[in-house]
Amino acid sequence: MDLQDLAEAISSAQAETSIWFEGRRAFRKRGAQAINPYRLQSEEYSLWEIGYGYEQKRIADLSPLN
């Protein structure tokens, strides 16, 4: 892997992480009312959903009702 490939991989990872965090923040701010802003069946849509689901489960696990 040359320097250019490494730079592109890092940039891609940063974008993916950013979308994942968007999903987490959306759950915290809007809960079940949050709407995924990405095109259905796109990689971004899936990343957002994974972040959203992660935060939903994390908060549910913290609930004293569990």
PDB file of N, CA and C in Angstrom:
ATOM      1  N   MET A   1       0.858  -1.170   0.000  1.00  0.00           N
ATOM      2  CA  MET A   1       0.000   0.000   0.000  1.00  0.00           C
ATOM      3  C   MET A   1       0.903   1.231   0.000  1.00  0.00           C
ATOM      4  N   ASP A   2       0.694   2.072  -0.970  1.00  0.00           N
ATOM      5  CA  ASP A   2       1.500   3.294  -1.013  1.00  0.00           C
ATOM      6  C   ASP A   2       0.812   4.399  -0.207  1.00  0.00           C
ATOM      7  N   LEU A   3       1.472   5.518  -0.122  1.00  0.00           N
ATOM      8  CA  LEU A   3       0.977   6.633   0.685  1.00  0.00           C
ATOM      9  C   LEU A   3      -0.388   7.136   0.214  1.00  0.00           C
ATOM     10  N   GLN A   4      -0.594   7.191  -1.091  1.00  0.00           N
ATOM     11  CA  GLN A   4      -1.877   7.655  -1.637  1.00  0.00           C
ATOM     12  C   GLN A   4      -3.005   6.697  -1.244  1.00  0.00           C
ATOM     13  N   ASP A   5      -2.759   5.391  -1.359  1.00  0.00           N
ATOM     14  CA  ASP A   5      -3.771   4.405  -0.967  1.00  0.00           C
ATOM     15  C   ASP A   5      -4.098   4.520   0.520  1.00  0.00           C
ATOM     16  N   LEU A   6      -3.067   4.710   1.327  1.00  0.00           N
ATOM     17  CA  LEU A   6      -3.275   4.863   2.761  1.00  0.00           C
ATOM     18  C   LEU A   6      -4.106   6.101   3.070  1.00  0.00           C
ATOM     19  N   ALA A   7      -3.808   7.203   2.409  1.00  0.00           N
ATOM     20  CA  ALA A   7      -4.565   8.442   2.621  1.00  0.00           C
ATOM     21  C   ALA A   7      -6.030   8.260   2.235  1.00  0.00           C
ATOM     22  N   GLU A   8      -6.280   7.553   1.138  1.00  0.00           N
ATOM     23  CA  GLU A   8      -7.659   7.304   0.700  1.00  0.00           C
ATOM     24  C   GLU A   8      -8.387   6.391   1.686  1.00  0.00           C
ATOM     25  N   ALA A   9      -7.702   5.386   2.209  1.00  0.00           N
ATOM     26  CA  ALA A   9      -8.315   4.477   3.183  1.00  0.00           C
ATOM     27  C   ALA A   9      -8.669   5.212   4.472  1.00  0.00           C
ATOM     28  N   ILE A  10      -7.791   6.091   4.909  1.00  0.00           N
ATOM     29  CA  ILE A  10      -8.057   6.875   6.121  1.00  0.00           C
ATOM     30  C   ILE A  10      -9.240   7.806   5.899  1.00  0.00           C
ATOM     31  N   SER A  11      -9.287   8.448   4.757  1.00  0.00           N
ATOM     32  CA  SER A  11     -10.390   9.351   4.443  1.00  0.00           C
ATOM     33  C   SER A  11     -11.715   8.600   4.404  1.00  0.00           C
ATOM     34  N   SER A  12     -11.715   7.434   3.798  1.00  0.00           N
ATOM     35  CA  SER A  12     -12.924   6.617   3.720  1.00  0.00           C
ATOM     36  C   SER A  12     -13.385   6.185   5.114  1.00  0.00           C
ATOM     37  N   ALA A  13     -12.438   5.776   5.938  1.00  0.00           N
ATOM     38  CA  ALA A  13     -12.776   5.352   7.304  1.00  0.00           C
ATOM     39  C   ALA A  13     -13.354   6.507   8.111  1.00  0.00           C
ATOM     40  N   GLN A  14     -12.811   7.699   7.920  1.00  0.00           N
ATOM     41  CA  GLN A  14     -13.321   8.870   8.639  1.00  0.00           C
ATOM     42  C   GLN A  14     -14.757   9.172   8.209  1.00  0.00           C
ATOM     43  N   ALA A  15     -15.036   9.064   6.915  1.00  0.00           N
ATOM     44  CA  ALA A  15     -16.394   9.321   6.421  1.00  0.00           C
ATOM     45  C   ALA A  15     -17.368   8.287   6.977  1.00  0.00           C
ATOM     46  N   GLU A  16     -16.966   7.019   6.977  1.00  0.00           N
ATOM     47  CA  GLU A  16     -17.830   5.962   7.502  1.00  0.00           C
ATOM     48  C   GLU A  16     -18.104   6.158   8.991  1.00  0.00           C
ATOM     49  N   THR A  17     -17.078   6.487   9.738  1.00  0.00           N
ATOM     50  CA  THR A  17     -17.230   6.719  11.174  1.00  0.00           C
ATOM     51  C   THR A  17     -18.154   7.906  11.430  1.00  0.00           C
ATOM     52  N   SER A  18     -18.016   8.935  10.628  1.00  0.00           N
ATOM     53  CA  SER A  18     -18.861  10.126  10.774  1.00  0.00           C
ATOM     54  C   SER A  18     -20.336   9.784  10.573  1.00  0.00           C
ATOM     55  N   ILE A  19     -20.634   8.988   9.562  1.00  0.00           N
ATOM     56  CA  ILE A  19     -22.026   8.593   9.296  1.00  0.00           C
ATOM     57  C   ILE A  19     -22.552   7.732  10.437  1.00  0.00           C
ATOM     58  N   TRP A  20     -21.740   6.823  10.949  1.00  0.00           N
ATOM     59  CA  TRP A  20     -22.133   5.971  12.070  1.00  0.00           C
ATOM     60  C   TRP A  20     -22.488   6.834  13.288  1.00  0.00           C
ATOM     61  N   PHE A  21     -21.633   7.837  13.568  1.00  0.00           N
ATOM     62  CA  PHE A  21     -21.912   8.739  14.686  1.00  0.00           C
ATOM     63  C   PHE A  21     -23.167   9.574  14.439  1.00  0.00           C
ATOM     64  N   GLU A  22     -23.458   9.919  13.193  1.00  0.00           N
ATOM     65  CA  GLU A  22     -24.702  10.631  12.879  1.00  0.00           C
ATOM     66  C   GLU A  22     -25.905   9.809  13.331  1.00  0.00           C
ATOM     67  N   GLY A  23     -25.870   8.512  13.062  1.00  0.00           N
ATOM     68  CA  GLY A  23     -26.958   7.630  13.496  1.00  0.00           C
ATOM     69  C   GLY A  23     -27.102   7.609  15.004  1.00  0.00           C
ATOM     70  N   ARG A  24     -25.978   7.545  15.709  1.00  0.00           N
ATOM     71  CA  ARG A  24     -26.019   7.571  17.177  1.00  0.00           C
ATOM     72  C   ARG A  24     -26.632   8.869  17.684  1.00  0.00           C
ATOM     73  N   ARG A  25     -26.148   9.992  17.144  1.00  0.00           N
ATOM     74  CA  ARG A  25     -26.667  11.301  17.579  1.00  0.00           C
ATOM     75  C   ARG A  25     -28.150  11.445  17.255  1.00  0.00           C
ATOM     76  N   ALA A  26     -28.563  10.904  16.125  1.00  0.00           N
ATOM     77  CA  ALA A  26     -29.973  10.990  15.742  1.00  0.00           C
ATOM     78  C   ALA A  26     -30.850  10.274  16.763  1.00  0.00           C
ATOM     79  N   PHE A  27     -30.417   9.108  17.227  1.00  0.00           N
ATOM     80  CA  PHE A  27     -31.214   8.414  18.235  1.00  0.00           C
ATOM     81  C   PHE A  27     -31.276   9.221  19.520  1.00  0.00           C
ATOM     82  N   ARG A  28     -30.142   9.781  19.931  1.00  0.00           N
ATOM     83  CA  ARG A  28     -30.135  10.561  21.166  1.00  0.00           C
ATOM     84  C   ARG A  28     -31.044  11.784  21.063  1.00  0.00           C
ATOM     85  N   LYS A  29     -31.065  12.430  19.916  1.00  0.00           N
ATOM     86  CA  LYS A  29     -31.851  13.657  19.760  1.00  0.00           C
ATOM     87  C   LYS A  29     -33.324  13.395  19.462  1.00  0.00           C
ATOM     88  N   ARG A  30     -33.610  12.389  18.605  1.00  0.00           N
ATOM     89  CA  ARG A  30     -34.965  12.205  18.119  1.00  0.00           C
ATOM     90  C   ARG A  30     -35.600  10.866  18.495  1.00  0.00           C
ATOM     91  N   GLY A  31     -34.800   9.927  18.966  1.00  0.00           N
ATOM     92  CA  GLY A  31     -35.345   8.616  19.324  1.00  0.00           C
ATOM     93  C   GLY A  31     -36.003   7.953  18.129  1.00  0.00           C
ATOM     94  N   ALA A  32     -37.172   7.387  18.356  1.00  0.00           N
ATOM     95  CA  ALA A  32     -37.891   6.675  17.294  1.00  0.00           C
ATOM     96  C   ALA A  32     -38.341   7.606  16.170  1.00  0.00           C
ATOM     97  N   GLN A  33     -38.328   8.906  16.400  1.00  0.00           N
ATOM     98  CA  GLN A  33     -38.746   9.880  15.386  1.00  0.00           C
ATOM     99  C   GLN A  33     -37.642  10.189  14.376  1.00  0.00           C
ATOM    100  N   ALA A  34     -36.431   9.700  14.621  1.00  0.00           N
ATOM    101  CA  ALA A  34     -35.288   9.987  13.734  1.00  0.00           C
ATOM    102  C   ALA A  34     -35.504   9.346  12.368  1.00  0.00           C
ATOM    103  N   ILE A  35     -35.106  10.057  11.349  1.00  0.00           N
ATOM    104  CA  ILE A  35     -35.235   9.577   9.973  1.00  0.00           C
ATOM    105  C   ILE A  35     -33.849   9.486   9.346  1.00  0.00           C
ATOM    106  N   ASN A  36     -33.569   8.354   8.778  1.00  0.00           N
ATOM    107  CA  ASN A  36     -32.291   8.135   8.103  1.00  0.00           C
ATOM    108  C   ASN A  36     -32.268   8.992   6.830  1.00  0.00           C
ATOM    109  N   PRO A  37     -31.304   9.911   6.706  1.00  0.00           N
ATOM    110  CA  PRO A  37     -31.283  10.826   5.572  1.00  0.00           C
ATOM    111  C   PRO A  37     -30.668  10.248   4.297  1.00  0.00           C
ATOM    112  N   TYR A  38     -30.183   9.022   4.350  1.00  0.00           N
ATOM    113  CA  TYR A  38     -29.473   8.450   3.211  1.00  0.00           C
ATOM    114  C   TYR A  38     -30.390   7.587   2.344  1.00  0.00           C
ATOM    115  N   ARG A  39     -29.963   7.387   1.113  1.00  0.00           N
ATOM    116  CA  ARG A  39     -30.730   6.607   0.140  1.00  0.00           C
ATOM    117  C   ARG A  39     -30.821   5.155   0.593  1.00  0.00           C
ATOM    118  N   LEU A  40     -32.025   4.609   0.565  1.00  0.00           N
ATOM    119  CA  LEU A  40     -32.278   3.226   0.959  1.00  0.00           C
ATOM    120  C   LEU A  40     -31.358   2.292   0.180  1.00  0.00           C
ATOM    121  N   GLN A  41     -30.826   1.303   0.841  1.00  0.00           N
ATOM    122  CA  GLN A  41     -29.936   0.287   0.293  1.00  0.00           C
ATOM    123  C   GLN A  41     -28.552   0.812  -0.088  1.00  0.00           C
ATOM    124  N   SER A  42     -28.203   2.006   0.384  1.00  0.00           N
ATOM    125  CA  SER A  42     -26.855   2.520   0.150  1.00  0.00           C
ATOM    126  C   SER A  42     -25.977   2.132   1.335  1.00  0.00           C
ATOM    127  N   GLU A  43     -24.680   2.180   1.133  1.00  0.00           N
ATOM    128  CA  GLU A  43     -23.748   1.879   2.224  1.00  0.00           C
ATOM    129  C   GLU A  43     -23.926   2.883   3.362  1.00  0.00           C
ATOM    130  N   GLU A  44     -24.153   4.143   3.011  1.00  0.00           N
ATOM    131  CA  GLU A  44     -24.348   5.177   4.024  1.00  0.00           C
ATOM    132  C   GLU A  44     -25.593   4.903   4.862  1.00  0.00           C
ATOM    133  N   TYR A  45     -26.661   4.451   4.213  1.00  0.00           N
ATOM    134  CA  TYR A  45     -27.899   4.122   4.915  1.00  0.00           C
ATOM    135  C   TYR A  45     -27.624   3.044   5.963  1.00  0.00           C
ATOM    136  N   SER A  46     -26.897   2.016   5.553  1.00  0.00           N
ATOM    137  CA  SER A  46     -26.579   0.913   6.466  1.00  0.00           C
ATOM    138  C   SER A  46     -25.710   1.371   7.629  1.00  0.00           C
ATOM    139  N   LEU A  47     -24.700   2.181   7.349  1.00  0.00           N
ATOM    140  CA  LEU A  47     -23.829   2.689   8.414  1.00  0.00           C
ATOM    141  C   LEU A  47     -24.617   3.515   9.418  1.00  0.00           C
ATOM    142  N   TRP A  48     -25.496   4.375   8.918  1.00  0.00           N
ATOM    143  CA  TRP A  48     -26.327   5.208   9.785  1.00  0.00           C
ATOM    144  C   TRP A  48     -27.205   4.310  10.661  1.00  0.00           C
ATOM    145  N   GLU A  49     -27.824   3.298  10.062  1.00  0.00           N
ATOM    146  CA  GLU A  49     -28.696   2.380  10.804  1.00  0.00           C
ATOM    147  C   GLU A  49     -27.933   1.633  11.888  1.00  0.00           C
ATOM    148  N   ILE A  50     -26.716   1.221  11.585  1.00  0.00           N
ATOM    149  CA  ILE A  50     -25.905   0.505  12.573  1.00  0.00           C
ATOM    150  C   ILE A  50     -25.591   1.416  13.761  1.00  0.00           C
ATOM    151  N   GLY A  51     -25.220   2.658  13.491  1.00  0.00           N
ATOM    152  CA  GLY A  51     -24.965   3.613  14.566  1.00  0.00           C
ATOM    153  C   GLY A  51     -26.210   3.887  15.392  1.00  0.00           C
ATOM    154  N   TYR A  52     -27.338   4.060  14.710  1.00  0.00           N
ATOM    155  CA  TYR A  52     -28.621   4.297  15.379  1.00  0.00           C
ATOM    156  C   TYR A  52     -28.971   3.112  16.288  1.00  0.00           C
ATOM    157  N   GLY A  53     -28.854   1.898  15.745  1.00  0.00           N
ATOM    158  CA  GLY A  53     -29.167   0.702  16.527  1.00  0.00           C
ATOM    159  C   GLY A  53     -28.230   0.507  17.700  1.00  0.00           C
ATOM    160  N   TYR A  54     -26.968   0.831  17.491  1.00  0.00           N
ATOM    161  CA  TYR A  54     -25.989   0.724  18.571  1.00  0.00           C
ATOM    162  C   TYR A  54     -26.398   1.624  19.742  1.00  0.00           C
ATOM    163  N   GLU A  55     -26.730   2.857  19.428  1.00  0.00           N
ATOM    164  CA  GLU A  55     -27.083   3.805  20.493  1.00  0.00           C
ATOM    165  C   GLU A  55     -28.393   3.404  21.166  1.00  0.00           C
ATOM    166  N   GLN A  56     -29.326   2.929  20.394  1.00  0.00           N
ATOM    167  CA  GLN A  56     -30.608   2.480  20.944  1.00  0.00           C
ATOM    168  C   GLN A  56     -30.387   1.342  21.941  1.00  0.00           C
ATOM    169  N   LYS A  57     -29.563   0.369  21.572  1.00  0.00           N
ATOM    170  CA  LYS A  57     -29.274  -0.754  22.468  1.00  0.00           C
ATOM    171  C   LYS A  57     -28.469  -0.295  23.680  1.00  0.00           C
ATOM    172  N   ARG A  58     -27.497   0.590  23.457  1.00  0.00           N
ATOM    173  CA  ARG A  58     -26.658   1.070  24.559  1.00  0.00           C
ATOM    174  C   ARG A  58     -27.516   1.759  25.611  1.00  0.00           C
ATOM    175  N   ILE A  59     -28.428   2.588  25.192  1.00  0.00           N
ATOM    176  CA  ILE A  59     -29.288   3.301  26.139  1.00  0.00           C
ATOM    177  C   ILE A  59     -30.254   2.345  26.822  1.00  0.00           C
ATOM    178  N   ALA A  60     -30.784   1.381  26.071  1.00  0.00           N
ATOM    179  CA  ALA A  60     -31.691   0.386  26.661  1.00  0.00           C
ATOM    180  C   ALA A  60     -30.966  -0.425  27.735  1.00  0.00           C
ATOM    181  N   ASP A  61     -29.688  -0.737  27.492  1.00  0.00           N
ATOM    182  CA  ASP A  61     -28.906  -1.506  28.467  1.00  0.00           C
ATOM    183  C   ASP A  61     -28.648  -0.717  29.733  1.00  0.00           C
ATOM    184  N   LEU A  62     -28.639   0.610  29.634  1.00  0.00           N
ATOM    185  CA  LEU A  62     -28.421   1.459  30.806  1.00  0.00           C
ATOM    186  C   LEU A  62     -29.689   1.676  31.634  1.00  0.00           C
ATOM    187  N   SER A  63     -30.834   1.353  31.036  1.00  0.00           N
ATOM    188  CA  SER A  63     -32.109   1.606  31.696  1.00  0.00           C
ATOM    189  C   SER A  63     -32.271   0.716  32.919  1.00  0.00           C
ATOM    190  N   PRO A  64     -32.721   1.281  34.033  1.00  0.00           N
ATOM    191  CA  PRO A  64     -32.930   0.481  35.255  1.00  0.00           C
ATOM    192  C   PRO A  64     -34.096  -0.493  35.107  1.00  0.00           C
ATOM    193  N   LEU A  65     -34.882  -0.347  34.050  1.00  0.00           N
ATOM    194  CA  LEU A  65     -36.033  -1.238  33.855  1.00  0.00           C
ATOM    195  C   LEU A  65     -35.634  -2.563  33.221  1.00  0.00           C
ATOM    196  N   ASN A  66     -34.398  -2.704  32.820  1.00  0.00           N
ATOM    197  CA  ASN A  66     -33.933  -3.960  32.192  1.00  0.00           C
ATOM    198  C   ASN A  66     -33.450  -4.942  33.222  1.00  0.00           C
TER     199      ASN A  66
END
